[in-house]
């Protein structure tokens, strides 16, 4: 009984630590957003099957003056649960679309959180930023997850329809990790699926994964949807994906996320190797 109580005490302390940590991260993030000098955007180049750079995905970065780099895996969930994601997402959008304005014909993909898409002002903000940056709508790709589609159905459908009518591309991120993926593909017209890294990492090692990825590519193509493979780390994976007719490759093998300056250099050069 005593041991049980001790465990409970330890558990409680642990919970407290977690809650405090979360509270700290939130406060620090709020400060970072206010000061605007700790947050930046990295760009991970996207390649076609021949290794030509076709664009980049924008990824939020946070370097704290005392704690150093904090990973998005840690601060994005806090930003989402605290509502700070709206300001953070807007800052990422603005910087990404400035990049897009400077580099016509390069796709700039931006991750969009449910709270952003749900905001009634989001539509007009996108069009305002397009006008402000001179970015072409067809170069902008918004990455959303199935989770978004599960909520607020009418608002979401309406917003996505407006964006697509304007030529903005919609990509379904982390494809294959949610529930009724195939249903969503049918119901919501999307331009692209991004096959989650968990499927790609098994490619060439286990037959089931290859069969699943091949099925995803075949199905998407039959519906006129393009396919990006994320987390491509080996030549074997690249070879298999190329043979399957995968449209776009993203991963450490060809390039990790890089600074905006480095991304611009790659855009100018055009090739990975
Ligand atoms: P994501 O959208 O799935 O982004 C891809 C993540 O995989 C990035 O992690 C990227 O650095 C990493 N990655 C790319 N290639 C490879 C590879 O070959 N191997 C491995 N192991 N990893 C690879 P990152 O930058 O840490 O971002 C994590 C997640 O945080 C993102 O996953 C996205 O969901 C979220 N995120 C990042 N920036 C933003 C943002 O501006 N807004 C929102 N809403 N979410 C963001
Ligand atoms: Ca993404
Ligand atoms: Ca993803
Ligand atoms: Ca992922």
Tab-separated table of C-alpha atoms and ligand atoms in Angstrom:
chain	number	residue	atom	x	y	z
A	1	UNK	CA	0.000	0.000	0.000
A	2	UNK	CA	2.833	2.323	0.966
A	3	UNK	CA	4.583	1.505	-2.294
A	4	UNK	CA	1.389	2.264	-4.166
A	5	UNK	CA	1.119	5.608	-2.474
A	6	UNK	CA	4.754	6.386	-3.276
A	7	UNK	CA	4.147	5.575	-6.913
A	8	UNK	CA	1.160	7.885	-6.857
A	9	UNK	CA	3.276	10.655	-5.336
A	10	UNK	CA	6.011	10.178	-7.940
A	11	UNK	CA	3.380	10.158	-10.650
A	12	UNK	CA	1.902	13.388	-9.325
A	13	UNK	CA	5.262	15.081	-9.171
A	14	UNK	CA	5.944	13.964	-12.702
A	15	UNK	CA	2.609	15.353	-13.860
A	16	UNK	CA	3.367	18.622	-12.114
A	17	UNK	CA	6.720	18.858	-13.827
A	18	UNK	CA	5.075	18.188	-17.155
A	19	UNK	CA	2.408	20.798	-16.579
A	20	UNK	CA	4.997	23.335	-15.440
A	21	UNK	CA	7.163	22.574	-18.456
A	22	UNK	CA	4.194	23.060	-20.717
A	23	UNK	CA	3.366	26.297	-18.980
A	24	UNK	CA	6.956	27.496	-19.398
A	25	UNK	CA	7.087	26.564	-23.070
A	26	UNK	CA	3.849	28.471	-23.616
A	27	UNK	CA	5.103	31.583	-21.812
A	28	UNK	CA	8.435	31.461	-23.630
A	29	UNK	CA	6.719	30.964	-26.988
A	30	UNK	CA	4.432	33.917	-26.321
A	31	UNK	CA	7.514	36.024	-25.631
A	32	UNK	CA	9.274	34.722	-28.765
A	33	UNK	CA	6.267	35.700	-30.883
A	34	UNK	CA	6.182	39.150	-29.315
A	35	UNK	CA	9.913	39.748	-29.876
A	36	UNK	CA	9.980	38.119	-33.307
A	37	UNK	CA	13.740	37.389	-33.221
A	38	UNK	CA	13.841	33.744	-32.072
A	39	UNK	CA	11.528	32.230	-34.623
A	40	UNK	CA	12.549	31.475	-38.175
A	41	UNK	CA	11.519	29.320	-41.093
A	42	UNK	CA	13.606	26.518	-42.597
A	43	UNK	CA	12.885	25.223	-46.087
A	44	UNK	CA	13.186	21.562	-47.006
A	45	UNK	CA	13.659	21.251	-50.769
A	46	UNK	CA	11.237	19.110	-52.776
A	47	UNK	CA	12.536	17.210	-55.798
A	48	UNK	CA	11.000	15.550	-58.820
A	49	UNK	CA	11.889	11.912	-59.552
A	50	UNK	CA	14.935	13.057	-61.567
A	51	UNK	CA	16.410	15.060	-58.698
A	52	UNK	CA	15.369	18.488	-59.981
A	53	UNK	CA	14.365	20.995	-57.269
A	54	UNK	CA	10.713	21.926	-57.690
A	55	UNK	CA	10.112	23.838	-54.467
A	56	UNK	CA	10.307	23.529	-50.694
A	57	UNK	CA	8.265	22.899	-47.566
A	58	UNK	CA	8.376	25.616	-44.922
A	59	UNK	CA	9.115	24.336	-41.400
A	60	UNK	CA	8.967	26.482	-38.286
A	61	UNK	CA	12.153	26.805	-36.243
A	62	UNK	CA	12.603	28.169	-32.745
A	63	UNK	CA	16.000	28.930	-31.252
A	64	UNK	CA	15.674	30.013	-27.642
A	65	UNK	CA	18.484	32.307	-26.391
A	66	UNK	CA	19.000	30.143	-23.290
A	67	UNK	CA	17.707	26.662	-24.210
A	68	UNK	CA	18.879	26.582	-27.834
A	69	UNK	CA	16.879	24.958	-30.642
A	70	UNK	CA	13.475	23.594	-29.606
A	71	UNK	CA	11.919	21.080	-32.013
A	72	UNK	CA	8.529	21.673	-33.667
A	73	UNK	CA	7.457	18.324	-32.212
A	74	UNK	CA	7.688	20.035	-28.821
A	75	UNK	CA	6.378	23.528	-29.480
A	76	UNK	CA	3.742	23.039	-32.219
A	77	UNK	CA	1.428	20.999	-29.931
A	78	UNK	CA	1.793	23.682	-27.219
A	79	UNK	CA	1.120	26.400	-29.789
A	80	UNK	CA	-1.980	24.503	-30.924
A	81	UNK	CA	-3.426	23.923	-27.468
A	82	UNK	CA	-2.747	27.524	-26.348
A	83	UNK	CA	-4.078	29.284	-29.442
A	84	UNK	CA	-0.623	30.730	-30.200
A	85	UNK	CA	-0.589	28.684	-33.414
A	86	UNK	CA	-2.605	31.411	-35.160
A	87	UNK	CA	0.150	34.015	-34.714
A	88	UNK	CA	2.911	31.494	-35.258
A	89	UNK	CA	1.245	30.110	-38.378
A	90	UNK	CA	0.713	33.599	-39.745
A	91	UNK	CA	4.388	34.475	-39.244
A	92	UNK	CA	5.400	31.272	-41.066
A	93	UNK	CA	2.920	31.988	-43.869
A	94	UNK	CA	4.153	35.539	-44.345
A	95	UNK	CA	7.823	34.509	-44.560
A	96	UNK	CA	7.032	31.545	-46.801
A	97	UNK	CA	4.966	33.594	-49.203
A	98	UNK	CA	7.648	36.311	-49.358
A	99	UNK	CA	9.952	33.513	-50.490
A	100	UNK	CA	7.307	32.386	-52.983
A	101	UNK	CA	7.014	35.911	-54.365
A	102	UNK	CA	10.751	35.959	-55.078
A	103	UNK	CA	10.769	32.514	-56.702
A	104	UNK	CA	7.943	32.097	-59.214
A	105	UNK	CA	7.444	28.552	-60.496
A	106	UNK	CA	8.794	27.022	-57.289
A	107	UNK	CA	6.186	25.347	-55.109
A	108	UNK	CA	6.146	26.633	-51.543
A	109	UNK	CA	4.340	24.233	-49.215
A	110	UNK	CA	3.125	25.482	-45.824
A	111	UNK	CA	1.704	23.444	-42.918
A	112	UNK	CA	-1.698	24.723	-41.820
A	113	UNK	CA	-3.164	23.910	-38.394
A	114	UNK	CA	-6.885	23.247	-37.863
A	115	UNK	CA	-7.284	26.475	-35.840
A	116	UNK	CA	-5.931	28.531	-38.737
A	117	UNK	CA	-8.212	26.933	-41.309
A	118	UNK	CA	-11.191	27.299	-39.001
A	119	UNK	CA	-10.631	31.043	-38.560
A	120	UNK	CA	-13.135	32.910	-40.789
A	121	UNK	CA	-10.432	35.502	-41.554
A	122	UNK	CA	-7.997	32.903	-42.899
A	123	UNK	CA	-9.294	33.022	-46.473
A	124	UNK	CA	-8.935	36.775	-46.810
A	125	UNK	CA	-5.518	36.648	-45.121
A	126	UNK	CA	-4.239	34.240	-47.771
A	127	UNK	CA	-5.490	36.446	-50.592
A	128	UNK	CA	-4.043	39.517	-48.869
A	129	UNK	CA	-0.634	37.824	-48.622
A	130	UNK	CA	-0.796	36.721	-52.268
A	131	UNK	CA	-1.371	40.355	-53.280
A	132	UNK	CA	1.278	41.641	-50.868
A	133	UNK	CA	4.026	39.224	-51.916
A	134	UNK	CA	3.149	38.883	-55.586
A	135	UNK	CA	3.228	35.113	-55.169
A	136	UNK	CA	1.253	33.163	-57.780
A	137	UNK	CA	-1.610	31.132	-56.222
A	138	UNK	CA	-0.576	28.029	-58.201
A	139	UNK	CA	2.841	28.072	-56.486
A	140	UNK	CA	1.266	27.918	-53.031
A	141	UNK	CA	0.495	24.528	-51.507
A	142	UNK	CA	-1.325	24.253	-48.189
A	143	UNK	CA	-0.587	21.076	-46.235
A	144	UNK	CA	-3.474	19.924	-44.106
A	145	UNK	CA	-4.082	16.733	-42.148
A	146	UNK	CA	-7.085	14.460	-42.026
A	147	UNK	CA	-7.764	15.745	-38.538
A	148	UNK	CA	-8.823	19.068	-40.012
A	149	UNK	CA	-11.290	17.357	-42.307
A	150	UNK	CA	-12.879	15.548	-39.377
A	151	UNK	CA	-13.959	18.832	-37.773
A	152	UNK	CA	-16.156	21.711	-38.943
A	153	UNK	CA	-17.058	20.019	-42.138
A	154	UNK	CA	-18.929	22.789	-43.937
A	155	UNK	CA	-16.499	25.613	-43.127
A	156	UNK	CA	-13.561	23.474	-44.156
A	157	UNK	CA	-15.126	22.269	-47.375
A	158	UNK	CA	-16.111	25.831	-48.263
A	159	UNK	CA	-12.630	27.243	-47.573
A	160	UNK	CA	-10.838	24.486	-49.426
A	161	UNK	CA	-13.157	24.908	-52.401
A	162	UNK	CA	-12.438	28.653	-52.511
A	163	UNK	CA	-8.692	28.078	-52.395
A	164	UNK	CA	-8.765	25.457	-55.125
A	165	UNK	CA	-10.923	27.664	-57.325
A	166	UNK	CA	-8.189	30.312	-57.009
A	167	UNK	CA	-5.558	27.796	-58.116
A	168	UNK	CA	-4.030	27.210	-54.671
A	169	UNK	CA	-2.985	23.581	-54.166
A	170	UNK	CA	-4.130	21.420	-51.263
A	171	UNK	CA	-1.974	18.555	-49.978
A	172	UNK	CA	-3.050	15.887	-47.494
A	173	UNK	CA	-0.099	15.529	-45.088
A	174	UNK	CA	0.986	12.385	-43.202
A	175	UNK	CA	-1.180	10.314	-45.513
A	176	UNK	CA	-1.917	6.791	-44.306
A	177	UNK	CA	-1.643	7.538	-40.585
A	178	UNK	CA	-5.275	8.584	-40.048
A	179	UNK	CA	-8.512	6.680	-40.227
A	180	UNK	CA	-10.593	6.800	-43.366
A	181	UNK	CA	-8.019	8.195	-45.748
A	182	UNK	CA	-9.590	6.831	-48.898
A	183	UNK	CA	-12.958	8.295	-48.006
A	184	UNK	CA	-11.461	11.756	-47.673
A	185	UNK	CA	-9.743	11.522	-51.015
A	186	UNK	CA	-13.105	10.918	-52.621
A	187	UNK	CA	-15.028	13.527	-50.673
A	188	UNK	CA	-12.563	16.409	-50.638
A	189	UNK	CA	-10.759	17.083	-53.841
A	190	UNK	CA	-7.086	17.379	-52.968
A	191	UNK	CA	-4.192	17.933	-55.370
A	192	UNK	CA	-1.628	15.836	-53.571
A	193	UNK	CA	-1.074	13.245	-50.877
A	194	UNK	CA	2.124	13.121	-48.874
A	195	UNK	CA	2.805	9.524	-47.888
A	196	UNK	CA	3.965	9.437	-44.283
A	197	UNK	CA	7.576	8.612	-43.491
A	198	UNK	CA	6.521	5.529	-41.491
A	199	UNK	CA	5.602	3.795	-44.785
A	200	UNK	CA	8.642	5.046	-46.696
A	201	UNK	CA	11.190	3.893	-44.104
A	202	UNK	CA	10.165	0.252	-44.618
A	203	UNK	CA	10.438	0.382	-48.403
A	204	UNK	CA	12.776	-2.219	-49.872
A	205	UNK	CA	12.928	-4.015	-46.525
A	206	UNK	CA	9.486	-5.479	-46.232
A	207	UNK	CA	7.123	-6.533	-48.986
A	208	UNK	CA	3.930	-5.370	-47.291
A	209	UNK	CA	5.127	-1.755	-47.127
A	210	UNK	CA	6.032	-1.797	-50.801
A	211	UNK	CA	2.588	-3.165	-51.626
A	212	UNK	CA	0.883	-0.495	-49.505
A	213	UNK	CA	2.880	2.375	-51.006
A	214	UNK	CA	2.329	1.037	-54.515
A	215	UNK	CA	-1.416	0.845	-53.837
A	216	UNK	CA	-1.453	4.432	-52.538
A	217	UNK	CA	0.401	5.719	-55.610
A	218	UNK	CA	-1.810	3.773	-58.028
A	219	UNK	CA	-4.996	4.902	-56.328
A	220	UNK	CA	-3.936	8.544	-56.131
A	221	UNK	CA	-2.897	8.608	-59.774
A	222	UNK	CA	-6.167	6.986	-60.830
A	223	UNK	CA	-7.906	9.908	-59.112
A	224	UNK	CA	-5.647	12.500	-60.724
A	225	UNK	CA	-3.833	13.184	-57.449
A	226	UNK	CA	-0.061	13.661	-57.258
A	227	UNK	CA	2.106	11.874	-54.713
A	228	UNK	CA	4.967	13.057	-52.505
A	229	UNK	CA	7.045	10.609	-50.501
A	230	UNK	CA	8.329	12.119	-47.249
A	231	UNK	CA	11.324	10.976	-45.241
A	232	UNK	CA	13.262	9.418	-48.134
A	233	UNK	CA	16.628	8.519	-46.608
A	234	UNK	CA	18.167	5.816	-48.820
A	235	UNK	CA	18.989	5.215	-52.487
A	236	UNK	CA	16.957	1.988	-52.280
A	237	UNK	CA	13.845	3.887	-51.223
A	238	UNK	CA	14.435	6.473	-53.950
A	239	UNK	CA	14.788	3.743	-56.591
A	240	UNK	CA	11.617	1.953	-55.535
A	241	UNK	CA	9.637	5.231	-55.451
A	242	UNK	CA	10.955	6.263	-58.862
A	243	UNK	CA	9.866	2.867	-60.303
A	244	UNK	CA	6.424	3.333	-58.753
A	245	UNK	CA	6.031	6.671	-60.512
A	246	UNK	CA	6.013	8.774	-57.337
A	247	UNK	CA	5.944	12.450	-58.383
A	248	UNK	CA	7.850	14.235	-55.635
A	249	UNK	CA	10.634	13.225	-53.274
A	250	UNK	CA	11.387	14.805	-49.910
A	251	UNK	CA	13.903	13.586	-47.351
A	252	UNK	CA	17.390	13.705	-45.904
A	253	UNK	CA	18.824	11.719	-48.846
A	254	UNK	CA	18.375	14.694	-51.175
A	255	UNK	CA	18.300	17.509	-48.615
A	256	UNK	CA	17.532	18.244	-44.976
A	257	UNK	CA	15.651	21.478	-44.184
A	258	UNK	CA	17.953	24.431	-44.911
A	259	UNK	CA	18.062	28.192	-44.334
A	260	UNK	CA	16.103	30.482	-46.685
A	261	UNK	CA	19.421	31.626	-48.195
A	262	UNK	CA	20.542	28.079	-48.904
A	263	UNK	CA	17.106	27.207	-50.313
A	264	UNK	CA	17.361	30.188	-52.660
A	265	UNK	CA	20.754	28.903	-53.850
A	266	UNK	CA	19.237	25.491	-54.567
A	267	UNK	CA	16.326	27.139	-56.385
A	268	UNK	CA	18.831	29.008	-58.557
A	269	UNK	CA	20.863	25.858	-59.306
A	270	UNK	CA	17.854	23.625	-59.869
A	271	UNK	CA	19.495	20.245	-59.189
A	272	UNK	CA	20.232	18.109	-56.146
A	273	UNK	CA	23.368	16.590	-57.636
B	1	LIG	P1	5.747	17.291	-41.165
B	1	LIG	O1	4.837	18.310	-41.747
B	1	LIG	O2	5.439	15.849	-41.445
B	1	LIG	O3	7.214	17.680	-41.674
B	1	LIG	C1	8.210	16.756	-41.987
B	1	LIG	C2	9.138	16.521	-40.828
B	1	LIG	O4	10.003	15.443	-41.143
B	1	LIG	C3	10.058	17.704	-40.509
B	1	LIG	O5	10.313	17.697	-39.106
B	1	LIG	C4	11.325	17.341	-41.269
B	1	LIG	O6	12.482	17.986	-40.776
B	1	LIG	C5	11.362	15.851	-41.046
B	1	LIG	N1	12.088	15.130	-42.102
B	1	LIG	C6	12.250	15.484	-43.395
B	1	LIG	N2	12.952	14.564	-44.079
B	1	LIG	C7	13.253	13.584	-43.197
B	1	LIG	C8	13.974	12.343	-43.302
B	1	LIG	O7	14.494	11.959	-44.348
B	1	LIG	N3	14.053	11.584	-42.175
B	1	LIG	C9	13.514	11.986	-40.983
B	1	LIG	N4	13.670	11.186	-39.938
B	1	LIG	N5	12.816	13.140	-40.857
B	1	LIG	C10	12.696	13.930	-41.946
B	1	LIG	P2	10.218	18.995	-38.207
B	1	LIG	O8	10.767	20.187	-38.939
B	1	LIG	O9	10.800	18.636	-36.893
B	1	LIG	O10	8.653	19.228	-38.043
B	1	LIG	C11	7.850	18.305	-37.356
B	1	LIG	C12	6.385	18.583	-37.545
B	1	LIG	O11	6.024	19.830	-36.938
B	1	LIG	C13	5.981	18.723	-38.996
B	1	LIG	O12	5.821	17.441	-39.564
B	1	LIG	C14	4.678	19.490	-38.858
B	1	LIG	O13	3.633	18.625	-38.535
B	1	LIG	C15	4.967	20.386	-37.677
B	1	LIG	N6	5.344	21.726	-38.155
B	1	LIG	C16	6.550	22.231	-38.495
B	1	LIG	N7	6.463	23.516	-38.870
B	1	LIG	C17	5.138	23.852	-38.801
B	1	LIG	C18	4.393	25.054	-39.066
B	1	LIG	O14	4.905	26.091	-39.499
B	1	LIG	N8	3.043	24.987	-38.830
B	1	LIG	C19	2.428	23.853	-38.383
B	1	LIG	N9	1.119	23.875	-38.201
B	1	LIG	N10	3.102	22.719	-38.144
B	1	LIG	C20	4.440	22.710	-38.339
B	2	LIG	CA1	4.070	18.814	-43.700
B	3	LIG	CA1	4.230	15.123	-43.227
B	4	LIG	CA1	5.037	13.243	-40.645
